[in-house]
N, CA, C and O atoms as a printed pandas DataFrame, in Angstrom:
     atom_number atom_name residue_name chain_id  residue_number  x_coord  y_coord  z_coord
0              1         N          MET        A               1  102.061  107.146  111.128
1              2        CA          MET        A               1  102.960  108.824  110.716
2              3         C          MET        A               1  103.320  107.874  109.201
3              4         O          MET        A               1  103.518  106.681  108.972
4              5         N          ILE        A               2  103.272  109.201  108.321
5              6        CA          ILE        A               2  103.654  108.943  106.867
6              7         C          ILE        A               2  105.251  109.616  107.142
7              8         O          ILE        A               2  105.687  110.574  107.780
8              9         N          ASN        A               3  105.927  108.369  106.144
9             10        CA          ASN        A               3  107.435  109.100  106.521
10            11         C          ASN        A               3  107.483  109.214  104.827
11            12         O          ASN        A               3  107.086  108.422  103.972
12            13         N          TRP        A               4  108.021  110.299  104.731
13            14        CA          TRP        A               4  108.148  111.274  103.333
14            15         C          TRP        A               4  109.850  110.782  103.070
15            16         O          TRP        A               4  110.666  110.201  103.785
16            17         N          PRO        A               5  109.898  111.368  101.599
17            18        CA          PRO        A               5  108.945  111.193  100.253
18            19         C          PRO        A               5  107.771  110.138  100.415
19            20         O          PRO        A               5  107.783  109.247  101.265
20            21         N          ALA        A               6  106.858  110.327   99.588
21            22        CA          ALA        A               6  106.168  109.326   99.281
22            23         C          ALA        A               6  105.603  109.698   97.618
23            24         O          ALA        A               6  105.849  110.557   96.770
24            25         N          PHE        A               7  104.998  108.881   97.706
25            26        CA          PHE        A               7  104.279  108.886   95.900
26            27         C          PHE        A               7  103.159  108.260   96.295
27            28         O          PHE        A               7  103.118  107.534   97.288
28            29         N          ILE        A               8  101.810  108.595   95.256
29            30        CA          ILE        A               8  100.705  108.325   94.837
30            31         C          ILE        A               8  100.358  106.955   93.665
31            32         O          ILE        A               8  100.452  106.902   92.439
32            33         N          LYS        A               9  100.114  106.381   94.251
33            34        CA          LYS        A               9   99.426  104.902   92.839
34            35         C          LYS        A               9   98.051  105.095   93.034
35            36         O          LYS        A               9   97.281  105.156   93.992
36            37         N          LEU        A              10   97.976  105.198   91.418
37            38        CA          LEU        A              10   96.049  105.249   91.318
38            39         C          LEU        A              10   96.056  103.899   90.753
39            40         O          LEU        A              10   96.954  103.428   90.054
40            41         N          ASP        A              11   94.755  103.199   91.192
41            42        CA          ASP        A              11   94.675  102.132   90.582
42            43         C          ASP        A              11   94.286  102.415   89.153
43            44         O          ASP        A              11   93.663  103.363   88.675
44            45         N          GLY        A              12   94.987  101.002   88.418
45            46        CA          GLY        A              12   94.518  100.711   87.343
46            47         C          GLY        A              12   95.377  102.047   85.937
47            48         O          GLY        A              12   95.103  102.232   84.751
48            49         N          ASP        A              13   96.362  102.653   86.802
49            50        CA          ASP        A              13   97.520  103.983   85.754
50            51         C          ASP        A              13   98.436  103.135   86.476
51            52         O          ASP        A              13   98.365  102.471   87.510
52            53         N          HIS        A              14   99.521  103.418   85.408
53            54        CA          HIS        A              14  101.012  103.704   86.148
54            55         C          HIS        A              14  101.761  104.620   86.521
55            56         O          HIS        A              14  102.699  104.731   87.310
56            57         N          GLU        A              15  101.119  105.367   85.723
57            58        CA          GLU        A              15  101.716  106.735   86.782
58            59         C          GLU        A              15  102.182  106.787   88.036
59            60         O          GLU        A              15  101.927  105.828   88.764
60            61         N          LEU        A              16  102.809  107.690   88.460
61            62        CA          LEU        A              16  103.067  107.816   89.381
62            63         C          LEU        A              16  103.451  108.946   89.776
63            64         O          LEU        A              16  104.259  109.617   89.134
64            65         N          LEU        A              17  102.704  109.480   91.371
65            66        CA          LEU        A              17  102.902  111.291   91.498
66            67         C          LEU        A              17  104.146  111.279   92.467
67            68         O          LEU        A              17  103.998  110.397   93.314
68            69         N          TYR        A              18  105.250  111.933   92.603
69            70        CA          TYR        A              18  106.214  112.610   93.647
70            71         C          TYR        A              18  105.313  112.736   94.877
71            72         O          TYR        A              18  104.294  112.441   94.251
72            73         N          ILE        A              19  104.933  112.904   95.925
73            74        CA          ILE        A              19  105.247  113.736   96.812
74            75         C          ILE        A              19  106.227  113.986   97.874
75            76         O          ILE        A              19  106.758  113.090   98.529
76            77         N          ALA        A              20  106.440  115.216   98.015
77            78        CA          ALA        A              20  107.749  115.453   99.234
78            79         C          ALA        A              20  107.472  115.428  100.698
79            80         O          ALA        A              20  108.166  115.170  101.682
80            81         N          SER        A              21  105.910  115.872  100.475
81            82        CA          SER        A              21  105.493  116.614  102.047
82            83         C          SER        A              21  104.640  116.747  102.007
83            84         O          SER        A              21  104.187  117.173  100.946
84            85         N          LEU        A              22  103.298  116.360  103.686
85            86        CA          LEU        A              22  102.011  117.015  103.579
86            87         C          LEU        A              22  102.019  117.580  103.132
87            88         O          LEU        A              22  101.796  117.049  102.044
88            89         N          GLU        A              23  102.198  119.305  102.850
89            90        CA          GLU        A              23  101.763  120.439  102.165
90            91         C          GLU        A              23  101.545  120.078  100.627
91            92         O          GLU        A              23  100.545  120.623  100.160
92            93         N          GLN        A              24  102.385  119.143   99.588
93            94        CA          GLN        A              24  102.300  118.843   98.533
94            95         C          GLN        A              24  100.906  117.855   98.634
95            96         O          GLN        A              24  100.039  117.941   97.765
96            97         N          LEU        A              25  100.775  116.866   99.836
97            98        CA          LEU        A              25   99.790  116.128   99.267
98            99         C          LEU        A              25   98.456  117.152   99.420
99           100         O          LEU        A              25   97.513  117.037   98.636
100          101         N          GLN        A              26   98.455  117.690   99.992
101          102        CA          GLN        A              26   97.274  118.717  100.609
102          103         C          GLN        A              26   96.718  119.069   99.539
103          104         O          GLN        A              26   95.526  119.023   99.234
104          105         N          SER        A              27   98.357  119.731   98.474
105          106        CA          SER        A              27   98.217  120.820   97.502
106          107         C          SER        A              27   97.336  119.707   96.061
107          108         O          SER        A              27   96.407  119.932   95.285
108          109         N          GLU        A              28   97.883  118.990   96.206
109          110        CA          GLU        A              28   98.240  117.941   94.717
110          111         C          GLU        A              28   96.556  117.422   94.910
111          112         O          GLU        A              28   95.754  117.705   94.020
112          113         N          SER        A              29   96.031  116.507   96.362
113          114        CA          SER        A              29   95.201  115.875   96.164
114          115         C          SER        A              29   92.937  117.070   96.006
115          116         O          SER        A              29   91.723  116.865   96.022
116          117         N          HIS        A              30   93.736  117.898   95.913
117          118        CA          HIS        A              30   92.629  118.538   95.849
118          119         C          HIS        A              30   92.008  118.455   94.472
119          120         O          HIS        A              30   90.878  118.895   94.262
120          121         N          ASP        A              31   92.781  117.864   93.496
121          122        CA          ASP        A              31   92.195  117.594   91.741
122          123         C          ASP        A              31   92.312  116.303   91.513
123          124         O          ASP        A              31   92.569  115.856   90.395
124          125         N          LEU        A              32   92.167  115.721   92.357
125          126        CA          LEU        A              32   92.776  114.531   92.128
126          127         C          LEU        A              32   90.753  113.519   92.035
127          128         O          LEU        A              32   89.822  113.965   92.705
128          129         N          ILE        A              33   90.619  112.531   91.310
129          130        CA          ILE        A              33   89.600  112.059   91.369
130          131         C          ILE        A              33   89.620  110.551   92.137
131          132         O          ILE        A              33   89.864  109.739   91.244
132          133         N          VAL        A              34   89.509  110.044   93.061
133          134        CA          VAL        A              34   90.234  108.889   93.141
134          135         C          VAL        A              34   89.331  107.706   93.589
135          136         O          VAL        A              34   88.175  108.009   93.291
136          137         N          GLY        A              35   89.369  106.680   94.085
137          138        CA          GLY        A              35   88.857  105.254   93.932
138          139         C          GLY        A              35   89.462  104.507   95.050
139          140         O          GLY        A              35   90.583  104.731   95.507
140          141         N          GLU        A              36   88.508  103.461   95.522
141          142        CA          GLU        A              36   88.806  102.675   96.874
142          143         C          GLU        A              36   90.822  101.945   96.508
143          144         O          GLU        A              36   91.663  102.139   97.386
144          145         N          GLN        A              37   90.964  101.678   96.037
145          146        CA          GLN        A              37   92.147  100.808   95.622
146          147         C          GLN        A              37   93.271  102.355   95.802
147          148         O          GLN        A              37   94.300  102.150   96.447
148          149         N          ASP        A              38   93.098  103.532   95.355
149          150        CA          ASP        A              38   94.056  104.849   94.964
150          151         C          ASP        A              38   95.064  104.544   96.929
151          152         O          ASP        A              38   94.564  104.336   98.035
152          153         N          CYS        A              39   96.567  104.672   96.486
153          154        CA          CYS        A              39   97.276  105.062   97.582
154          155         C          CYS        A              39   98.062  105.519   97.837
155          156         O          CYS        A              39   98.915  105.235   96.996
156          157         N          ILE        A              40   98.526  106.279   98.688
157          158        CA          ILE        A              40  100.110  106.645   98.676
158          159         C          ILE        A              40  100.903  105.639   99.312
159          160         O          ILE        A              40  100.408  104.827  100.093
160          161         N          ILE        A              41  102.338  105.667   98.952
161          162        CA          ILE        A              41  102.870  104.790   99.852
162          163         C          ILE        A              41  104.227  105.542   99.864
163          164         O          ILE        A              41  104.835  106.104   98.953
164          165         N          ASP        A              42  104.510  105.380  101.166
165          166        CA          ASP        A              42  106.065  106.390  101.527
166          167         C          ASP        A              42  107.172  105.512  101.656
167          168         O          ASP        A              42  107.221  104.303  101.428
168          169         N          ALA        A              43  108.146  106.369  102.094
169          170        CA          ALA        A              43  109.562  105.757  101.856
170          171         C          ALA        A              43  109.762  104.618  103.318
171          172         O          ALA        A              43  110.926  104.687  103.712
172          173         N          LYS        A              44  109.312  104.098  103.762
173          174        CA          LYS        A              44  108.892  102.513  104.809
174          175         C          LYS        A              44  108.055  101.561  103.699
175          176         O          LYS        A              44  107.767  100.388  103.938
176          177         N          GLY        A              45  107.693  102.288  102.386
177          178        CA          GLY        A              45  106.560  100.856  102.292
178          179         C          GLY        A              45  105.117  100.856  102.732
179          180         O          GLY        A              45  104.307  100.197  102.080
180          181         N          HIS        A              46  104.835  101.366  103.513
181          182        CA          HIS        A              46  103.328  101.761  104.105
182          183         C          HIS        A              46  102.289  102.223  102.957
183          184         O          HIS        A              46  102.584  102.800  101.910
184          185         N          ALA        A              47  101.230  101.905  103.320
185          186        CA          ALA        A              47  100.425  101.949  102.295
186          187         C          ALA        A              47   99.220  102.724  103.362
187          188         O          ALA        A              47   98.881  102.390  104.497
188          189         N          TYR        A              48   98.725  103.924  102.469
189          190        CA          TYR        A              48   98.096  104.763  103.147
190          191         C          TYR        A              48   96.152  105.095  102.031
191          192         O          TYR        A              48   95.721  105.604  100.996
192          193         N          SER        A              49   95.828  104.558  102.920
193          194        CA          SER        A              49   94.319  105.202  101.539
194          195         C          SER        A              49   93.895  106.460  101.404
195          196         O          SER        A              49   93.299  107.167  102.216
196          197         N          LEU        A              50   94.423  106.796   99.770
197          198        CA          LEU        A              50   93.772  107.934   99.349
198          199         C          LEU        A              50   92.206  107.975   99.465
199          200         O          LEU        A              50   91.759  109.055   99.852
200          201         N          LEU        A              51   91.487  107.189   99.252
201          202        CA          LEU        A              51   90.025  107.647   99.268
202          203         C          LEU        A              51   90.282  108.273  101.013
203          204         O          LEU        A              51   90.264  109.488  101.209
204          205         N          THR        A              52   90.428  107.638  101.759
205          206        CA          THR        A              52   90.144  108.602  103.065
206          207         C          THR        A              52   90.269  109.802  103.037
207          208         O          THR        A              52   89.350  110.620  103.078
208          209         N          TYR        A              53   91.781  110.088  102.941
209          210        CA          TYR        A              53   92.169  111.043  103.120
210          211         C          TYR        A              53   91.351  112.234  102.037
211          212         O          TYR        A              53   91.069  113.370  102.417
212          213         N          THR        A              54   91.093  111.770  100.824
213          214        CA          THR        A              54   90.466  112.996   99.597
214          215         C          THR        A              54   88.780  113.081  101.144
215          216         O          THR        A              54   88.647  114.211  101.613
216          217         N          THR        A              55   88.238  112.493  101.452
217          218        CA          THR        A              55   87.188  112.677  102.328
218          219         C          THR        A              55   87.446  113.255  103.618
219          220         O          THR        A              55   86.908  114.328  103.893
220          221         N          THR        A              56   88.420  112.517  104.685
221          222        CA          THR        A              56   88.224  113.242  106.471
222          223         C          THR        A              56   89.853  113.905  106.139
223          224         O          THR        A              56   90.204  114.139  107.296
224          225         N          GLU        A              57   90.860  114.274  105.384
225          226        CA          GLU        A              57   92.083  114.484  105.150
226          227         C          GLU        A              57   92.734  114.040  106.528
227          228         O          GLU        A              57   93.366  114.862  107.190
228          229         N          LEU        A              58   92.515  112.262  107.103
229          230        CA          LEU        A              58   93.263  111.849  107.474
230          231         C          LEU        A              58   93.815  110.404  107.340
231          232         O          LEU        A              58   93.143  109.414  107.053
232          233         N          LEU        A              59   94.946  110.437  107.555
233          234        CA          LEU        A              59   95.705  109.080  106.185
234          235         C          LEU        A              59   95.327  107.673  106.955
235          236         O          LEU        A              59   95.798  107.933  108.062
236          237         N          GLU        A              60   95.018  106.928  107.021
237          238        CA          GLU        A              60   94.293  105.668  107.548
238          239         C          GLU        A              60   95.220  104.354  105.941
239          240         O          GLU        A              60   95.049  104.174  104.735
240          241         N          ARG        A              61   96.323  103.702  107.274
241          242        CA          ARG        A              61   97.293  102.713  107.156
242          243         C          ARG        A              61   95.886  101.508  106.046
243          244         O          ARG        A              61   94.673  101.337  105.917
244          245         N          GLN        A              62   96.927  101.118  105.645
245          246        CA          GLN        A              62   96.095  100.104  104.970
246          247         C          GLN        A              62   97.083   98.443  105.374
247          248         O          GLN        A              62   98.278   98.338  105.101
248          249         N          GLN        A              63   96.488   97.621  105.859
249          250        CA          GLN        A              63   97.683   96.792  106.352
250          251         C          GLN        A              63   98.508   96.085  104.843
251          252         O          GLN        A              63   98.136   96.133  103.671
252          253         N          GLY        A              64   99.935   95.347  105.555
253          254        CA          GLY        A              64  100.726   94.731  104.470
254          255         C          GLY        A              64  101.671   95.915  104.710
255          256         O          GLY        A              64  101.519   97.013  105.244
256          257         N          ILE        A              65  102.811   95.226  104.061
257          258        CA          ILE        A              65  103.604   96.556  103.527
258          259         C          ILE        A              65  104.576   96.677  102.141
259          260         O          ILE        A              65  105.008   95.525  102.091
260          261         N          TYR        A              66  105.173   97.387  100.991
261          262        CA          TYR        A              66  105.481   97.051  100.202
262          263         C          TYR        A              66  106.686   97.045  100.107
263          264         O          TYR        A              66  107.161   98.122  100.468
264          265         N          SER        A              67  107.555   96.185   99.721
265          266        CA          SER        A              67  108.807   95.633   99.490
266          267         C          SER        A              67  109.534   96.753   98.427
267          268         O          SER        A              67  108.877   97.352   97.576
268          269         N          LEU        A              68  110.843   96.914   98.601
269          270        CA          LEU        A              68  111.669   97.417   97.773
270          271         C          LEU        A              68  111.773   96.939   96.419
271          272         O          LEU        A              68  112.094   97.692   95.500
272          273         N          GLU        A              69  111.529   95.789   96.268
273          274        CA          GLU        A              69  111.330   95.060   95.059
274          275         C          GLU        A              69  109.499   94.900   94.348
275          276         O          GLU        A              69  109.158   94.316   93.319
276          277         N          ASP        A              70  108.616   95.660   95.360
277          278        CA          ASP        A              70  107.390   96.054   94.858
278          279         C          ASP        A              70  107.056   97.843   94.205
279          280         O          ASP        A              70  106.364   98.393   93.348
280          281         N          VAL        A              71  107.933   98.156   95.131
281          282        CA          VAL        A              71  107.915   99.628   94.863
282          283         C          VAL        A              71  108.761   99.311   93.461
283          284         O          VAL        A              71  108.246   99.527   92.364
284          285         N          THR        A              72  110.207   98.739   93.615
285          286        CA          THR        A              72  110.824   99.182   91.962
286          287         C          THR        A              72  110.404   98.466   91.006
287          288         O          THR        A              72  110.923   98.702   89.915
288          289         N          GLN        A              73  109.387   97.411   91.066
289          290        CA          GLN        A              73  108.467   96.941   89.929
290          291         C          GLN        A              73  107.327   98.306   89.556
291          292         O          GLN        A              73  107.078   98.588   88.384
292          293         N          LEU        A              74  106.936   98.789   90.293
293          294        CA          LEU        A              74  105.963   99.844   90.291
294          295         C          LEU        A              74  106.619  101.131   89.600
295          296         O          LEU        A              74  105.826  101.898   89.055
296          297         N          ILE        A              75  107.943  101.443   89.564
297          298        CA          ILE        A              75  108.491  101.960   88.978
298          299         C          ILE        A              75  109.012  102.073   87.842
299          300         O          ILE        A              75  109.035  103.065   87.113
300          301         N          ARG        A              76  109.671  100.500   87.586
301          302        CA          ARG        A              76  109.618  100.297   86.819
302          303         C          ARG        A              76  108.464  100.354   85.300
303          304         O          ARG        A              76  108.736  100.825   84.195
304          305         N          ALA        A              77  107.425   99.833   85.662
305          306        CA          ALA        A              77  105.993  100.284   85.110
306          307         C          ALA        A              77  105.770  101.413   84.578
307          308         O          ALA        A              77  105.624  101.680   83.385
308          309         N          HIS        A              78  105.737  102.229   85.672
309          310        CA          HIS        A              78  105.870  103.365   85.196
310          311         C          HIS        A              78  106.881  104.008   84.502
311          312         O          HIS        A              78  106.526  105.007   83.877
312          313         N          GLU        A              79  108.056  103.693   84.448
313          314        CA          GLU        A              79  108.821  103.833   83.468
314          315         C          GLU        A              79  108.728  103.540   82.111
315          316         O          GLU        A              79  109.199  104.209   81.192
316          317         N          PHE        A              80  107.910  102.197   82.010
317          318        CA          PHE        A              80  108.361  101.386   80.716
318          319         C          PHE        A              80  106.828  102.460   79.906
319          320         O          PHE        A              80  106.709  102.818   78.734
320          321         N          HIS        A              81  106.134  102.639   80.776
321          322        CA          HIS        A              81  104.976  103.617   79.823
322          323         C          HIS        A              81  105.017  104.760   79.512
323          324         O          HIS        A              81  104.111  105.421   79.005
324          325         N          LYS        A              82  106.144  105.110   79.808
325          326        CA          LYS        A              82  106.767  106.655   79.835
326          327         C          LYS        A              82  108.023  106.532   78.452
327          328         O          LYS        A              82  108.710  107.450   78.006
328          329         N          VAL        A              83  108.005  105.253   78.071
329          330        CA          VAL        A              83  109.269  104.490   77.351
330          331         C          VAL        A              83  110.514  105.922   76.829
331          332         O          VAL        A              83  110.581  106.622   75.819
332          333         N          GLN        A              84  111.605  105.820   78.509
333          334        CA          GLN        A              84  112.420  107.049   78.319
334          335         C          GLN        A              84  113.622  106.129   79.090
335          336         O          GLN        A              84  114.650  106.747   78.814
336          337         N          VAL        A              85  113.970  105.056   79.850
337          338        CA          VAL        A              85  114.704  104.894   80.821
338          339         C          VAL        A              85  114.799  103.113   80.341
339          340         O          VAL        A              85  113.889  102.286   80.281
340          341         N          CYS        A              86  116.091  102.983   80.087
341          342        CA          CYS        A              86  116.128  101.119   80.047
342          343         C          CYS        A              86  115.719  100.615   81.478
343          344         O          CYS        A              86  116.248  101.041   82.505
344          345         N          LEU        A              87  114.434   99.385   81.437
345          346        CA          LEU        A              87  114.243   99.041   82.565
346          347         C          LEU        A              87  115.357   98.116   83.159
347          348         O          LEU        A              87  114.994   97.650   84.239
348          349         N          THR        A              88  116.564   97.726   82.788
349          350        CA          THR        A              88  116.807   96.751   83.513
350          351         C          THR        A              88  118.282   97.882   83.958
351          352         O          THR        A              88  119.373   97.321   84.064
352          353         N          LYS        A              89  118.221   99.157   84.152
353          354        CA          LYS        A              89  119.331   99.930   84.744
354          355         C          LYS        A              89  118.336  100.487   86.247
355          356         O          LYS        A              89  118.537  101.446   86.993
356          357         N          ILE        A              90  117.289   99.476   86.266
357          358        CA          ILE        A              90  116.216  100.856   87.498
358          359         C          ILE        A              90  116.605   99.785   88.981
359          360         O          ILE        A              90  115.929   98.867   89.445
360          361         N          HIS        A              91  117.647  100.212   89.346
361          362        CA          HIS        A              91  117.839   99.295   90.633
362          363         C          HIS        A              91  117.842  100.640   92.063
363          364         O          HIS        A              91  118.269  101.786   91.923
364          365         N          PHE        A              92  117.179   99.990   93.489
365          366        CA          PHE        A              92  117.753  100.434   94.534
366          367         C          PHE        A              92  117.759  100.365   95.601
367          368         O          PHE        A              92  116.802   99.686   95.976
368          369         N          VAL        A              93  118.631  100.881   96.758
369          370        CA          VAL        A              93  119.314  100.475   97.593
370          371         C          VAL        A              93  117.688  100.200   98.571
371          372         O          VAL        A              93  117.046   99.200   98.893
372          373         N          THR        A              94  117.515  101.829   98.792
373          374        CA          THR        A              94  116.339  101.562   99.984
374          375         C          THR        A              94  115.048  101.983   99.194
375          376         O          THR        A              94  115.417  102.801   98.350
376          377         N          ILE        A              95  113.836  101.800   99.112
377          378        CA          ILE        A              95  112.538  102.653   99.386
378          379         C          ILE        A              95  112.704  104.213   99.000
379          380         O          ILE        A              95  112.275  104.884   98.060
380          381         N          GLU        A              96  113.432  104.479  100.016
381          382        CA          GLU        A              96  113.121  105.609  100.008
382          383         C          GLU        A              96  114.191  106.521   98.732
383          384         O          GLU        A              96  114.053  107.677   98.333
384          385         N          GLU        A              97  115.036  105.686   98.415
385          386        CA          GLU        A              97  116.030  106.350   97.251
386          387         C          GLU        A              97  114.731  106.060   95.836
387          388         O          GLU        A              97  114.348  106.909   95.032
388          389         N          ALA        A              98  114.395  104.939   95.903
389          390        CA          ALA        A              98  113.678  105.102   94.989
390          391         C          ALA        A              98  112.561  105.860   94.661
391          392         O          ALA        A              98  112.492  106.473   93.596
392          393         N          ILE        A              99  111.403  105.863   95.765
393          394        CA          ILE        A              99  111.156  107.591   95.631
394          395         C          ILE        A              99  111.521  108.443   94.988
395          396         O          ILE        A              99  110.999  108.770   93.922
396          397         N          GLU        A             100  112.548  109.009   95.534
397          398        CA          GLU        A             100  113.079  110.272   95.390
398          399         C          GLU        A             100  113.435  109.853   93.442
399          400         O          GLU        A             100  112.978  110.402   92.440
400          401         N          SER        A             101  113.998  109.178   93.520
401          402        CA          SER        A             101  113.676  108.782   91.515
402          403         C          SER        A             101  112.746  109.631   90.758
403          404         O          SER        A             101  112.813  110.107   89.625
404          405         N          LEU        A             102  111.925  109.688   91.617
405          406        CA          LEU        A             102  110.670  109.976   90.999
406          407         C          LEU        A             102  110.591  111.744   90.774
407          408         O          LEU        A             102  110.039  112.370   89.870
408          409         N          ALA        A             103  111.330  112.225   91.909
409          410        CA          ALA        A             103  111.008  113.285   92.073
410          411         C          ALA        A             103  112.111  114.093   90.696
411          412         O          ALA        A             103  111.845  115.193   90.212
412          413         N          PHE        A             104  112.994  113.469   90.394
413          414        CA          PHE        A             104  113.716  113.617   88.968
414          415         C          PHE        A             104  112.663  114.499   87.798
415          416         O          PHE        A             104  112.913  115.429   87.031
416          417         N          GLU        A             105  111.732  113.924   88.006
417          418        CA          GLU        A             105  110.800  114.018   86.995
418          419         C          GLU        A             105  110.157  115.523   86.812
419          420         O          GLU        A             105  109.758  116.076   85.787
420          421         N          LEU        A             106  110.201  116.010   88.240
421          422        CA          LEU        A             106  109.569  117.163   88.376
422          423         C          LEU        A             106  110.129  118.799   87.302
423          424         O          LEU        A             106  109.503  119.746   86.826
424          425         N          GLY        A             107  111.372  118.453   87.321
425          426        CA          GLY        A             107  112.615  119.358   86.641
426          427         C          GLY        A             107  112.395  119.844   85.220
427          428         O          GLY        A             107  113.261  120.513   84.655
């Protein structure tokens, strides 16, 4: 079971897409063209196959867990490509806090 919030990580792209709920995932996923390595990463660091979800609407958990450091690095790369935030100031206490930081981009 996915722990919300989460974010979508597309392979080969530094852009991350914040997803607050299953309903938002259902809405956002219809417009995505996904590949085998694309995934959704939840607040506990678990990754789920996005390709499986778009074809079956089942979230198949992938092996391994993203650590807080892994998630922080993804967010730093995301912010670096936007050139809007000083990367040395990006620090988080939990994965959930890191994911929630992406929600501020929606406003």
